Amino acid sequence: MTPSAPAYRRLGVEERRSQLLEAALGLFAHHVPEDVSLDDVAEAAGVSRPLVYRYFPGGKQQLYEAALRSAADELEQCFDEPRDGPLLVRLSRALDRYLAFVDQHDAGFSALLQGGSVVETSRTTAIVDGVRRAAAEHILSHLGAAEPGLRLRMTVRMWITAVEAASLIWLDEGRQPAVEELRDWLVEQFAAALTVTANRDPQTASLVTALAADG
């Protein structure tokens, strides 16, 4: 007796779109964008190629941008940390989530930050920059800086760039050192960067004093 095929379940529009984005993200996580085709996405999602086009009529470019936006939303949420405990402890928790994302999306993360993809556009660049700006806003908010000055803003943005660079090197070096050590090292670099800026900026100096009292 031939076993019956599993019942087909028709998905709603948003549910189907989410399924396709999840399949695309899974592929972009481990392959650079130019190595992923619509046929690959269709196969990973268990659907036909025309169905992928139905939801993303702009083809691979539209699908890539949508997947990138979905990944960017997840990255932004990494820094959306509750205001519980000392600042550096909060930062450690945020970095745990960030580095977990890097670990799970290694090839895609590298392609995203290093650029050079054939599907890179001004829109994809803006999406990536939006993640950086959102991360900076979260950190400045946790610092309690209602009107952060230029030097403080630059310090935070430079540190975020350092985190990205360290993450890429960490992947290149076979995920060494251990992720917990990398996290602690990055937190220490953040504290050190604030201390250096404090020598030139009274606003940052007052924040460093407050952080020392915060423990």
PDB file of N, CA, C and O in Angstrom, residues 116-153:
ATOM      1  N   GLY A 116      30.987  44.589  -1.359  1.00  0.00           N
ATOM      2  CA  GLY A 116      31.523  43.992  -2.566  1.00  0.00           C
ATOM      3  C   GLY A 116      30.591  43.004  -3.246  1.00  0.00           C
ATOM      4  O   GLY A 116      30.934  42.414  -4.257  1.00  0.00           O
ATOM      5  N   SER A 117      29.422  42.794  -2.692  1.00  0.00           N
ATOM      6  CA  SER A 117      28.494  41.863  -3.309  1.00  0.00           C
ATOM      7  C   SER A 117      27.890  42.472  -4.563  1.00  0.00           C
ATOM      8  O   SER A 117      27.699  43.683  -4.655  1.00  0.00           O
ATOM      9  N   VAL A 118      27.578  41.604  -5.518  1.00  0.00           N
ATOM     10  CA  VAL A 118      26.977  42.092  -6.756  1.00  0.00           C
ATOM     11  C   VAL A 118      25.577  42.615  -6.519  1.00  0.00           C
ATOM     12  O   VAL A 118      25.021  43.311  -7.373  1.00  0.00           O
ATOM     13  N   VAL A 119      24.975  42.266  -5.378  1.00  0.00           N
ATOM     14  CA  VAL A 119      23.623  42.736  -5.112  1.00  0.00           C
ATOM     15  C   VAL A 119      23.618  43.917  -4.135  1.00  0.00           C
ATOM     16  O   VAL A 119      22.573  44.342  -3.690  1.00  0.00           O
ATOM     17  N   GLU A 120      24.797  44.438  -3.839  1.00  0.00           N
ATOM     18  CA  GLU A 120      24.870  45.572  -2.930  1.00  0.00           C
ATOM     19  C   GLU A 120      24.397  46.844  -3.638  1.00  0.00           C
ATOM     20  O   GLU A 120      24.761  47.115  -4.785  1.00  0.00           O
ATOM     21  N   THR A 121      23.575  47.628  -2.975  1.00  0.00           N
ATOM     22  CA  THR A 121      23.072  48.876  -3.524  1.00  0.00           C
ATOM     23  C   THR A 121      23.096  49.929  -2.431  1.00  0.00           C
ATOM     24  O   THR A 121      23.433  49.649  -1.280  1.00  0.00           O
ATOM     25  N   SER A 122      22.708  51.140  -2.802  1.00  0.00           N
ATOM     26  CA  SER A 122      22.629  52.197  -1.793  1.00  0.00           C
ATOM     27  C   SER A 122      21.589  51.850  -0.729  1.00  0.00           C
ATOM     28  O   SER A 122      21.728  52.224   0.436  1.00  0.00           O
ATOM     29  N   ARG A 123      20.547  51.099  -1.115  1.00  0.00           N
ATOM     30  CA  ARG A 123      19.519  50.713  -0.143  1.00  0.00           C
ATOM     31  C   ARG A 123      20.068  49.710   0.862  1.00  0.00           C
ATOM     32  O   ARG A 123      19.791  49.812   2.052  1.00  0.00           O
ATOM     33  N   THR A 124      20.838  48.716   0.378  1.00  0.00           N
ATOM     34  CA  THR A 124      21.398  47.740   1.312  1.00  0.00           C
ATOM     35  C   THR A 124      22.417  48.411   2.224  1.00  0.00           C
ATOM     36  O   THR A 124      22.502  48.098   3.407  1.00  0.00           O
ATOM     37  N   THR A 125      23.190  49.348   1.692  1.00  0.00           N
ATOM     38  CA  THR A 125      24.163  50.083   2.511  1.00  0.00           C
ATOM     39  C   THR A 125      23.448  50.879   3.595  1.00  0.00           C
ATOM     40  O   THR A 125      23.899  50.932   4.745  1.00  0.00           O
ATOM     41  N   ALA A 126      22.320  51.484   3.230  1.00  0.00           N
ATOM     42  CA  ALA A 126      21.550  52.264   4.205  1.00  0.00           C
ATOM     43  C   ALA A 126      20.983  51.371   5.300  1.00  0.00           C
ATOM     44  O   ALA A 126      20.909  51.776   6.469  1.00  0.00           O
ATOM     45  N   ILE A 127      20.585  50.152   4.949  1.00  0.00           N
ATOM     46  CA  ILE A 127      20.069  49.218   5.951  1.00  0.00           C
ATOM     47  C   ILE A 127      21.152  48.889   6.969  1.00  0.00           C
ATOM     48  O   ILE A 127      20.918  48.900   8.178  1.00  0.00           O
ATOM     49  N   VAL A 128      22.362  48.607   6.488  1.00  0.00           N
ATOM     50  CA  VAL A 128      23.473  48.276   7.380  1.00  0.00           C
ATOM     51  C   VAL A 128      23.826  49.468   8.263  1.00  0.00           C
ATOM     52  O   VAL A 128      24.035  49.328   9.473  1.00  0.00           O
ATOM     53  N   ASP A 129      23.882  50.647   7.676  1.00  0.00           N
ATOM     54  CA  ASP A 129      24.206  51.837   8.466  1.00  0.00           C
ATOM     55  C   ASP A 129      23.119  52.111   9.494  1.00  0.00           C
ATOM     56  O   ASP A 129      23.400  52.608  10.592  1.00  0.00           O
ATOM     57  N   GLY A 130      21.881  51.776   9.155  1.00  0.00           N
ATOM     58  CA  GLY A 130      20.791  51.962  10.111  1.00  0.00           C
ATOM     59  C   GLY A 130      20.975  51.113  11.354  1.00  0.00           C
ATOM     60  O   GLY A 130      20.630  51.538  12.466  1.00  0.00           O
ATOM     61  N   VAL A 131      21.524  49.899  11.192  1.00  0.00           N
ATOM     62  CA  VAL A 131      21.803  49.045  12.346  1.00  0.00           C
ATOM     63  C   VAL A 131      22.832  49.714  13.249  1.00  0.00           C
ATOM     64  O   VAL A 131      22.696  49.743  14.469  1.00  0.00           O
ATOM     65  N   ARG A 132      23.881  50.259  12.649  1.00  0.00           N
ATOM     66  CA  ARG A 132      24.928  50.922  13.429  1.00  0.00           C
ATOM     67  C   ARG A 132      24.369  52.122  14.194  1.00  0.00           C
ATOM     68  O   ARG A 132      24.686  52.327  15.369  1.00  0.00           O
ATOM     69  N   ARG A 133      23.551  52.898  13.528  1.00  0.00           N
ATOM     70  CA  ARG A 133      22.985  54.080  14.181  1.00  0.00           C
ATOM     71  C   ARG A 133      22.033  53.681  15.309  1.00  0.00           C
ATOM     72  O   ARG A 133      22.021  54.311  16.372  1.00  0.00           O
ATOM     73  N   ALA A 134      21.247  52.642  15.073  1.00  0.00           N
ATOM     74  CA  ALA A 134      20.319  52.183  16.116  1.00  0.00           C
ATOM     75  C   ALA A 134      21.087  51.673  17.328  1.00  0.00           C
ATOM     76  O   ALA A 134      20.712  51.943  18.478  1.00  0.00           O
ATOM     77  N   ALA A 135      22.174  50.928  17.084  1.00  0.00           N
ATOM     78  CA  ALA A 135      22.999  50.430  18.192  1.00  0.00           C
ATOM     79  C   ALA A 135      23.579  51.599  18.982  1.00  0.00           C
ATOM     80  O   ALA A 135      23.585  51.586  20.219  1.00  0.00           O
ATOM     81  N   ALA A 136      24.055  52.619  18.278  1.00  0.00           N
ATOM     82  CA  ALA A 136      24.618  53.788  18.954  1.00  0.00           C
ATOM     83  C   ALA A 136      23.563  54.496  19.791  1.00  0.00           C
ATOM     84  O   ALA A 136      23.835  54.920  20.926  1.00  0.00           O
ATOM     85  N   GLU A 137      22.355  54.630  19.262  1.00  0.00           N
ATOM     86  CA  GLU A 137      21.288  55.295  20.004  1.00  0.00           C
ATOM     87  C   GLU A 137      20.940  54.528  21.275  1.00  0.00           C
ATOM     88  O   GLU A 137      20.706  55.126  22.331  1.00  0.00           O
ATOM     89  N   HIS A 138      20.903  53.196  21.180  1.00  0.00           N
ATOM     90  CA  HIS A 138      20.618  52.384  22.370  1.00  0.00           C
ATOM     91  C   HIS A 138      21.699  52.604  23.436  1.00  0.00           C
ATOM     92  O   HIS A 138      21.396  52.788  24.617  1.00  0.00           O
ATOM     93  N   ILE A 139      22.952  52.583  23.021  1.00  0.00           N
ATOM     94  CA  ILE A 139      24.053  52.723  23.974  1.00  0.00           C
ATOM     95  C   ILE A 139      24.049  54.108  24.604  1.00  0.00           C
ATOM     96  O   ILE A 139      24.209  54.254  25.825  1.00  0.00           O
ATOM     97  N   LEU A 140      23.852  55.139  23.806  1.00  0.00           N
ATOM     98  CA  LEU A 140      23.815  56.503  24.337  1.00  0.00           C
ATOM     99  C   LEU A 140      22.653  56.670  25.304  1.00  0.00           C
ATOM    100  O   LEU A 140      22.764  57.364  26.314  1.00  0.00           O
ATOM    101  N   SER A 141      21.545  56.010  25.003  1.00  0.00           N
ATOM    102  CA  SER A 141      20.399  56.073  25.904  1.00  0.00           C
ATOM    103  C   SER A 141      20.725  55.431  27.249  1.00  0.00           C
ATOM    104  O   SER A 141      20.390  55.959  28.310  1.00  0.00           O
ATOM    105  N   HIS A 142      21.420  54.295  27.211  1.00  0.00           N
ATOM    106  CA  HIS A 142      21.804  53.620  28.446  1.00  0.00           C
ATOM    107  C   HIS A 142      22.831  54.436  29.230  1.00  0.00           C
ATOM    108  O   HIS A 142      22.897  54.325  30.461  1.00  0.00           O
ATOM    109  N   LEU A 143      23.618  55.215  28.511  1.00  0.00           N
ATOM    110  CA  LEU A 143      24.573  56.085  29.193  1.00  0.00           C
ATOM    111  C   LEU A 143      23.873  57.253  29.885  1.00  0.00           C
ATOM    112  O   LEU A 143      24.478  57.946  30.712  1.00  0.00           O
ATOM    113  N   GLY A 144      22.611  57.472  29.541  1.00  0.00           N
ATOM    114  CA  GLY A 144      21.871  58.573  30.136  1.00  0.00           C
ATOM    115  C   GLY A 144      22.244  59.919  29.555  1.00  0.00           C
ATOM    116  O   GLY A 144      22.066  60.960  30.201  1.00  0.00           O
ATOM    117  N   ALA A 145      22.763  59.897  28.321  1.00  0.00           N
ATOM    118  CA  ALA A 145      23.183  61.141  27.671  1.00  0.00           C
ATOM    119  C   ALA A 145      22.032  61.669  26.826  1.00  0.00           C
ATOM    120  O   ALA A 145      21.826  61.232  25.695  1.00  0.00           O
ATOM    121  N   ALA A 146      21.269  62.605  27.386  1.00  0.00           N
ATOM    122  CA  ALA A 146      20.101  63.145  26.685  1.00  0.00           C
ATOM    123  C   ALA A 146      20.520  63.914  25.431  1.00  0.00           C
ATOM    124  O   ALA A 146      19.875  63.815  24.380  1.00  0.00           O
ATOM    125  N   GLU A 147      21.599  64.679  25.532  1.00  0.00           N
ATOM    126  CA  GLU A 147      22.113  65.447  24.398  1.00  0.00           C
ATOM    127  C   GLU A 147      23.603  65.160  24.249  1.00  0.00           C
ATOM    128  O   GLU A 147      24.449  65.988  24.602  1.00  0.00           O
ATOM    129  N   PRO A 148      23.943  63.973  23.732  1.00  0.00           N
ATOM    130  CA  PRO A 148      25.356  63.596  23.625  1.00  0.00           C
ATOM    131  C   PRO A 148      26.127  64.512  22.685  1.00  0.00           C
ATOM    132  O   PRO A 148      25.657  64.820  21.594  1.00  0.00           O
ATOM    133  N   GLY A 149      27.283  64.938  23.140  1.00  0.00           N
ATOM    134  CA  GLY A 149      28.125  65.797  22.326  1.00  0.00           C
ATOM    135  C   GLY A 149      28.870  65.015  21.258  1.00  0.00           C
ATOM    136  O   GLY A 149      28.817  63.780  21.194  1.00  0.00           O
ATOM    137  N   LEU A 150      29.600  65.759  20.432  1.00  0.00           N
ATOM    138  CA  LEU A 150      30.290  65.163  19.291  1.00  0.00           C
ATOM    139  C   LEU A 150      31.279  64.087  19.720  1.00  0.00           C
ATOM    140  O   LEU A 150      31.296  62.979  19.157  1.00  0.00           O
ATOM    141  N   ARG A 151      32.111  64.385  20.718  1.00  0.00           N
ATOM    142  CA  ARG A 151      33.150  63.422  21.105  1.00  0.00           C
ATOM    143  C   ARG A 151      32.534  62.137  21.666  1.00  0.00           C
ATOM    144  O   ARG A 151      33.018  61.037  21.398  1.00  0.00           O
ATOM    145  N   LEU A 152      31.478  62.265  22.435  1.00  0.00           N
ATOM    146  CA  LEU A 152      30.833  61.079  22.985  1.00  0.00           C
ATOM    147  C   LEU A 152      30.201  60.251  21.866  1.00  0.00           C
ATOM    148  O   LEU A 152      30.324  59.019  21.835  1.00  0.00           O
ATOM    149  N   ARG A 153      29.506  60.924  20.943  1.00  0.00           N
ATOM    150  CA  ARG A 153      28.898  60.207  19.816  1.00  0.00           C
ATOM    151  C   ARG A 153      29.958  59.494  18.981  1.00  0.00           C
ATOM    152  O   ARG A 153      29.790  58.347  18.579  1.00  0.00           O
TER     153      ARG A 153
END
